[in-house]
XYZ file of N, CA and C in Angstrom:
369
model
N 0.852 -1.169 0.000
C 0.000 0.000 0.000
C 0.896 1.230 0.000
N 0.308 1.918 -0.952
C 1.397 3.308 -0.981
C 1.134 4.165 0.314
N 2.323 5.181 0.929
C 2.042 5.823 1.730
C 1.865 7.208 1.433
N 0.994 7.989 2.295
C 0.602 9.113 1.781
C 1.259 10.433 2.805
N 1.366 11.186 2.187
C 2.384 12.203 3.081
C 1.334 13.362 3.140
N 1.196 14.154 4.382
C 0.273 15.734 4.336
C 0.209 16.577 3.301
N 1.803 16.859 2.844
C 2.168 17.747 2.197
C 1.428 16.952 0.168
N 1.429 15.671 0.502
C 0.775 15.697 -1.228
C -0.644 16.098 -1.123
N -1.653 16.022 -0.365
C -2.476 16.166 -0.111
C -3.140 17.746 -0.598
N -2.702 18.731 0.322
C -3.083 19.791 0.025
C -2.196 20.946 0.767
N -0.488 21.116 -0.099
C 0.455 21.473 -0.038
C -0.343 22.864 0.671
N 0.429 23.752 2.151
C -0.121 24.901 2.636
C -1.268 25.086 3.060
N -2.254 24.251 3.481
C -3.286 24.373 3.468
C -3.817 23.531 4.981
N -4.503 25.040 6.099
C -4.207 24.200 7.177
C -5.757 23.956 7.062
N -5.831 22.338 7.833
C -7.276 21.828 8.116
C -7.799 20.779 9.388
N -8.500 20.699 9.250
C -8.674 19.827 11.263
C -7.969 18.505 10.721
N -7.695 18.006 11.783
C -6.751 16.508 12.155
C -8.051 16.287 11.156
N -9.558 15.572 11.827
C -10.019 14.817 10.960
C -10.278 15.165 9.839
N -10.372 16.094 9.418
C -11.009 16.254 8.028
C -9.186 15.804 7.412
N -8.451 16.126 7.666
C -6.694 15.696 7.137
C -6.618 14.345 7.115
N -7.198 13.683 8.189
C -7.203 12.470 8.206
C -8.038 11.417 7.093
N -9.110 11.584 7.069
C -10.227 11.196 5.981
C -9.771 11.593 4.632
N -9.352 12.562 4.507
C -8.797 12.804 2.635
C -6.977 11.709 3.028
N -6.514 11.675 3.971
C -5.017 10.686 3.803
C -5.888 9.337 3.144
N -7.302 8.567 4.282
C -7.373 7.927 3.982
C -8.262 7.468 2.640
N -8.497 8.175 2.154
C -9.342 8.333 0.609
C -8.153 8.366 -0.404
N -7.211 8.904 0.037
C -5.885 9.069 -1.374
C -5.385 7.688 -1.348
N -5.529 7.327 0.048
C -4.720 5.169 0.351
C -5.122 4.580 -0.402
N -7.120 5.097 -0.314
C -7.764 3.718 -1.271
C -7.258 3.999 -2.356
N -7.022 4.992 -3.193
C -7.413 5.152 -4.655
C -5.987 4.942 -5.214
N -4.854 4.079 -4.157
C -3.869 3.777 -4.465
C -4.375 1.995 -4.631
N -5.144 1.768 -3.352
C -5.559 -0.283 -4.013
C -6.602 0.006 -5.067
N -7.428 0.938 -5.615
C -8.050 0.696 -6.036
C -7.454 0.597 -7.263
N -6.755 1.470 -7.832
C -5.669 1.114 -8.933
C -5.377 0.167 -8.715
N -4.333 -0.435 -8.083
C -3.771 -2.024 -7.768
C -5.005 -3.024 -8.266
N -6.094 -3.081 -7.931
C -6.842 -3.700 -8.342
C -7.892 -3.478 -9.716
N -7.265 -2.403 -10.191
C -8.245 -2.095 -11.698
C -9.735 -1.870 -11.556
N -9.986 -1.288 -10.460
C -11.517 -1.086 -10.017
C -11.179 0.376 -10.841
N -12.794 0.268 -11.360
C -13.215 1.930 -11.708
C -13.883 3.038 -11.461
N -13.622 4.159 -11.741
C -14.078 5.213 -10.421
C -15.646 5.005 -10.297
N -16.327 4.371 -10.700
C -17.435 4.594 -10.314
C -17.801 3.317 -9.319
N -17.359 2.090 -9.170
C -17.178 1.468 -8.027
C -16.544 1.647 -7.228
N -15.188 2.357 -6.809
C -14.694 3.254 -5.572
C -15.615 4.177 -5.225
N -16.396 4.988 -6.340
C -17.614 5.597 -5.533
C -18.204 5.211 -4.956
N -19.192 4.256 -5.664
C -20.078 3.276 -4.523
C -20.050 2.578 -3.411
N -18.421 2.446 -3.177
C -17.987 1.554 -2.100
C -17.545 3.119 -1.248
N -17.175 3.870 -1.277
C -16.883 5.167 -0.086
C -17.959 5.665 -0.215
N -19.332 5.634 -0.872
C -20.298 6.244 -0.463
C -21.034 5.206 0.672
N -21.005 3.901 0.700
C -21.451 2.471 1.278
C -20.399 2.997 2.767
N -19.456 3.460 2.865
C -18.202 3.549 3.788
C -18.720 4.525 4.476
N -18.876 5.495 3.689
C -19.583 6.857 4.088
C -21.147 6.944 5.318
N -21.709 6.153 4.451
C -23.326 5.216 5.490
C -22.750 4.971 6.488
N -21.840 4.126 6.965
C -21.342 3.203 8.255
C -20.876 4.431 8.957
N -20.084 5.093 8.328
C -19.008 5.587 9.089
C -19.453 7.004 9.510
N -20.684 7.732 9.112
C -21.149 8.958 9.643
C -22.228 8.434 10.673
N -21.825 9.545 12.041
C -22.451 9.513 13.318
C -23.643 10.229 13.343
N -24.308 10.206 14.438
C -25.784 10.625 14.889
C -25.209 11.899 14.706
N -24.181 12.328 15.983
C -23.663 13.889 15.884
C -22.811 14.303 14.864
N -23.190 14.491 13.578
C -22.466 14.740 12.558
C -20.362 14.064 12.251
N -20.135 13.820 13.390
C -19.256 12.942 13.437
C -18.456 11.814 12.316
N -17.624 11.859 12.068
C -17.220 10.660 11.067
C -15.661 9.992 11.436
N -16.625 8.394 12.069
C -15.532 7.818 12.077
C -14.835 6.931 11.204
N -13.308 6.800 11.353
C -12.185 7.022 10.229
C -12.338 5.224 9.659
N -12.818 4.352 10.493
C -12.844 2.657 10.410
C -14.240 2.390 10.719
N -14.404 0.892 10.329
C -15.931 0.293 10.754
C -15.180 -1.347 11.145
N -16.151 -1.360 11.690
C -15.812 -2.891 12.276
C -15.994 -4.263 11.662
N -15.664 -5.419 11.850
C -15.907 -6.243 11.168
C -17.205 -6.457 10.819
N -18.179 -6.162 11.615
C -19.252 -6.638 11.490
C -20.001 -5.509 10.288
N -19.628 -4.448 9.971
C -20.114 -2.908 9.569
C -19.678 -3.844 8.337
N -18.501 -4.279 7.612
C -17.843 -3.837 6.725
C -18.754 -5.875 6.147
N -18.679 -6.666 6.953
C -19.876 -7.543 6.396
C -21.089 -7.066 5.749
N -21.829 -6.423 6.289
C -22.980 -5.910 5.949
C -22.643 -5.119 4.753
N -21.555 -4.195 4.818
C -21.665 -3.490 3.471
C -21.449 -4.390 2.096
N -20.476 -5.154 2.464
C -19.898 -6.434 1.242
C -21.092 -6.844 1.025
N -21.813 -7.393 1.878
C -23.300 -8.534 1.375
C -23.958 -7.864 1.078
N -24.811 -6.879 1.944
C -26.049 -6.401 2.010
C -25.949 -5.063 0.892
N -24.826 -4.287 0.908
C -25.013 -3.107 0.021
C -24.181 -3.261 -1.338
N -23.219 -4.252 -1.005
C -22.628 -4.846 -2.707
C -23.132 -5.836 -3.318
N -23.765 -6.921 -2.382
C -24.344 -8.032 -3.125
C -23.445 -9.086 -3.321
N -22.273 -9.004 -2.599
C -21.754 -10.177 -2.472
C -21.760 -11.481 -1.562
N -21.598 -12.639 -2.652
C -22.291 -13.724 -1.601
C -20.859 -14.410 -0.891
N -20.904 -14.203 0.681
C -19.953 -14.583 1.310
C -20.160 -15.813 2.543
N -19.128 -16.560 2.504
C -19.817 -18.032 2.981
C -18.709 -17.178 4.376
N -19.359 -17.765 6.008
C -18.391 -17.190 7.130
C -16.899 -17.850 7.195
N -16.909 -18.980 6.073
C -15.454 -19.012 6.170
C -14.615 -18.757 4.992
N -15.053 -17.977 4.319
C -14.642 -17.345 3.257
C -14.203 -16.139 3.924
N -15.186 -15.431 4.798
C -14.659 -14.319 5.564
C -13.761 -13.988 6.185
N -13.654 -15.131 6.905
C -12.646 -15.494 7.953
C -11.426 -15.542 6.861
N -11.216 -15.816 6.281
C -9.674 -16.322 5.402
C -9.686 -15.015 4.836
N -10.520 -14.213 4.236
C -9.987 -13.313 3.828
C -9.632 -11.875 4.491
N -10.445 -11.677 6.071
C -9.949 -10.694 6.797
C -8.832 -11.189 7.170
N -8.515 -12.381 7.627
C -7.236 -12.632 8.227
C -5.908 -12.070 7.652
N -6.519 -12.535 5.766
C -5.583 -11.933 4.863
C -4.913 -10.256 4.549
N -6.151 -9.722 4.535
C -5.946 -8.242 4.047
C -6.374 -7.702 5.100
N -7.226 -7.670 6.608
C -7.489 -6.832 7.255
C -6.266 -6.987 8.430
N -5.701 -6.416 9.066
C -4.607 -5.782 9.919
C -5.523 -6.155 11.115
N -6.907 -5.136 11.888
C -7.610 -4.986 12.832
C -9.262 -5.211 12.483
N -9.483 -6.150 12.929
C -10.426 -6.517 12.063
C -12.447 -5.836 12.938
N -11.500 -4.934 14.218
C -12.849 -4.113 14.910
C -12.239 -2.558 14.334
N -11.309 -2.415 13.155
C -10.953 -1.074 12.956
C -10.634 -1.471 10.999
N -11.342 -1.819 10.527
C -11.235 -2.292 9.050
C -11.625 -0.109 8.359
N -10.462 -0.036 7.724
C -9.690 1.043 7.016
C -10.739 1.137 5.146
N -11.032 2.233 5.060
C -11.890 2.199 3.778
C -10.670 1.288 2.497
N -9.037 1.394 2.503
C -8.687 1.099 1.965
C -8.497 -0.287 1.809
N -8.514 -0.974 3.344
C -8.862 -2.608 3.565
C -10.437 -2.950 3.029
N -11.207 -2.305 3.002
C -12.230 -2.828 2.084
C -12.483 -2.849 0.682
N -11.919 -1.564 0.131
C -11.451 -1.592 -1.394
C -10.828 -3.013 -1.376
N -9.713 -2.832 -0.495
C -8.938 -4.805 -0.949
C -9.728 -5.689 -0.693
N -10.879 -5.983 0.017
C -12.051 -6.884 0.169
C -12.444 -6.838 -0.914
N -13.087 -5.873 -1.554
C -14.197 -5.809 -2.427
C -13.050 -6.453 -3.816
N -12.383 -5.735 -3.944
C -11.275 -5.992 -4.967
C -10.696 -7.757 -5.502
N -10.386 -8.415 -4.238
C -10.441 -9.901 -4.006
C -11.353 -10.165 -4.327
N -13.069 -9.560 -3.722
C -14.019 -10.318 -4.253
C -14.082 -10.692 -5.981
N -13.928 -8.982 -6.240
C -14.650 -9.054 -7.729
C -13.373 -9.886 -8.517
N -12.387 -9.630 -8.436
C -11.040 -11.037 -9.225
C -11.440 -11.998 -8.665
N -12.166 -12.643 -8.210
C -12.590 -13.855 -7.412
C -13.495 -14.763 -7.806
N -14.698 -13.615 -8.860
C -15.680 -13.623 -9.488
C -16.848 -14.425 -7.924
N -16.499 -13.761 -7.223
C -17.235 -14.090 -5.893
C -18.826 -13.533 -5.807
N -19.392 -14.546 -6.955
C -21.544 -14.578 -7.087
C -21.758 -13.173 -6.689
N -22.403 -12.340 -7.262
C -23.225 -10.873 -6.994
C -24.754 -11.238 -6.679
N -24.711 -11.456 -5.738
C -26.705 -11.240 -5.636
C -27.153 -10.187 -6.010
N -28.223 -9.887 -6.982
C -29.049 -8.805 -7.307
C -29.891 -8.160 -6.343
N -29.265 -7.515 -5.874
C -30.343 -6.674 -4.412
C -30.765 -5.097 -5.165
């Protein structure tokens, strides 16, 4: 995974920790999402799906979702059909923390899935 530095971001330009934080981690994905040949309009759909989980009651937005968040988005809002030990092998693989799963660790979920040709249910 490429690393992302402040200064590529938005050279001079001061802004809150989180809002600095959330664009580091949006530039990460769109480094696997390349790696994986996804196209911008499925990185959309999947950080807008990221976006659902991860915005709070109090306008709030937190930076990870949990294992259980980032299930639901794979099945329920992508339509992918995932058996629990399919899951298991593949967070083990690509997720680091699997109660702090990173928008860019799910791009690599989703990414595995679709090279995987891992069944789309039509929802």
């Amino acid at each position: 995974i490429a690393e992302i530095w402040a200064g590529d971001l938005l050279p001079d330009v001061a802004l809150p920790v989180a809002e600095e934080s959330v664009m580091s981690a949006r530039a990460e994905s769109e480094s696997v999402a390349l790696r994986f040949g996804l196209p911008n309009v499925q990185v959309s759909q999947v950080r807008d799906m990221f976006d659902k989980y991860a915005r709070q009651g109090d306008r709030n937005f937190k930076e990870t979702l949990t294992k259980a968040e980032t299930l639901s988005l794979l099945t329920e809002d992508c339509g992918f059909l995932l058996e629990e030990d399919q899951a298991a092998e593949l967070f083990g693989e690509l997720v680091e923390n699997e109660e702090e799963v990173k928008i860019s660790e799910i791009l690599s979920l989703y990414g595995t899935l679709e090279q995987n040709d891992n069944g789309i249910s039509i929802v």
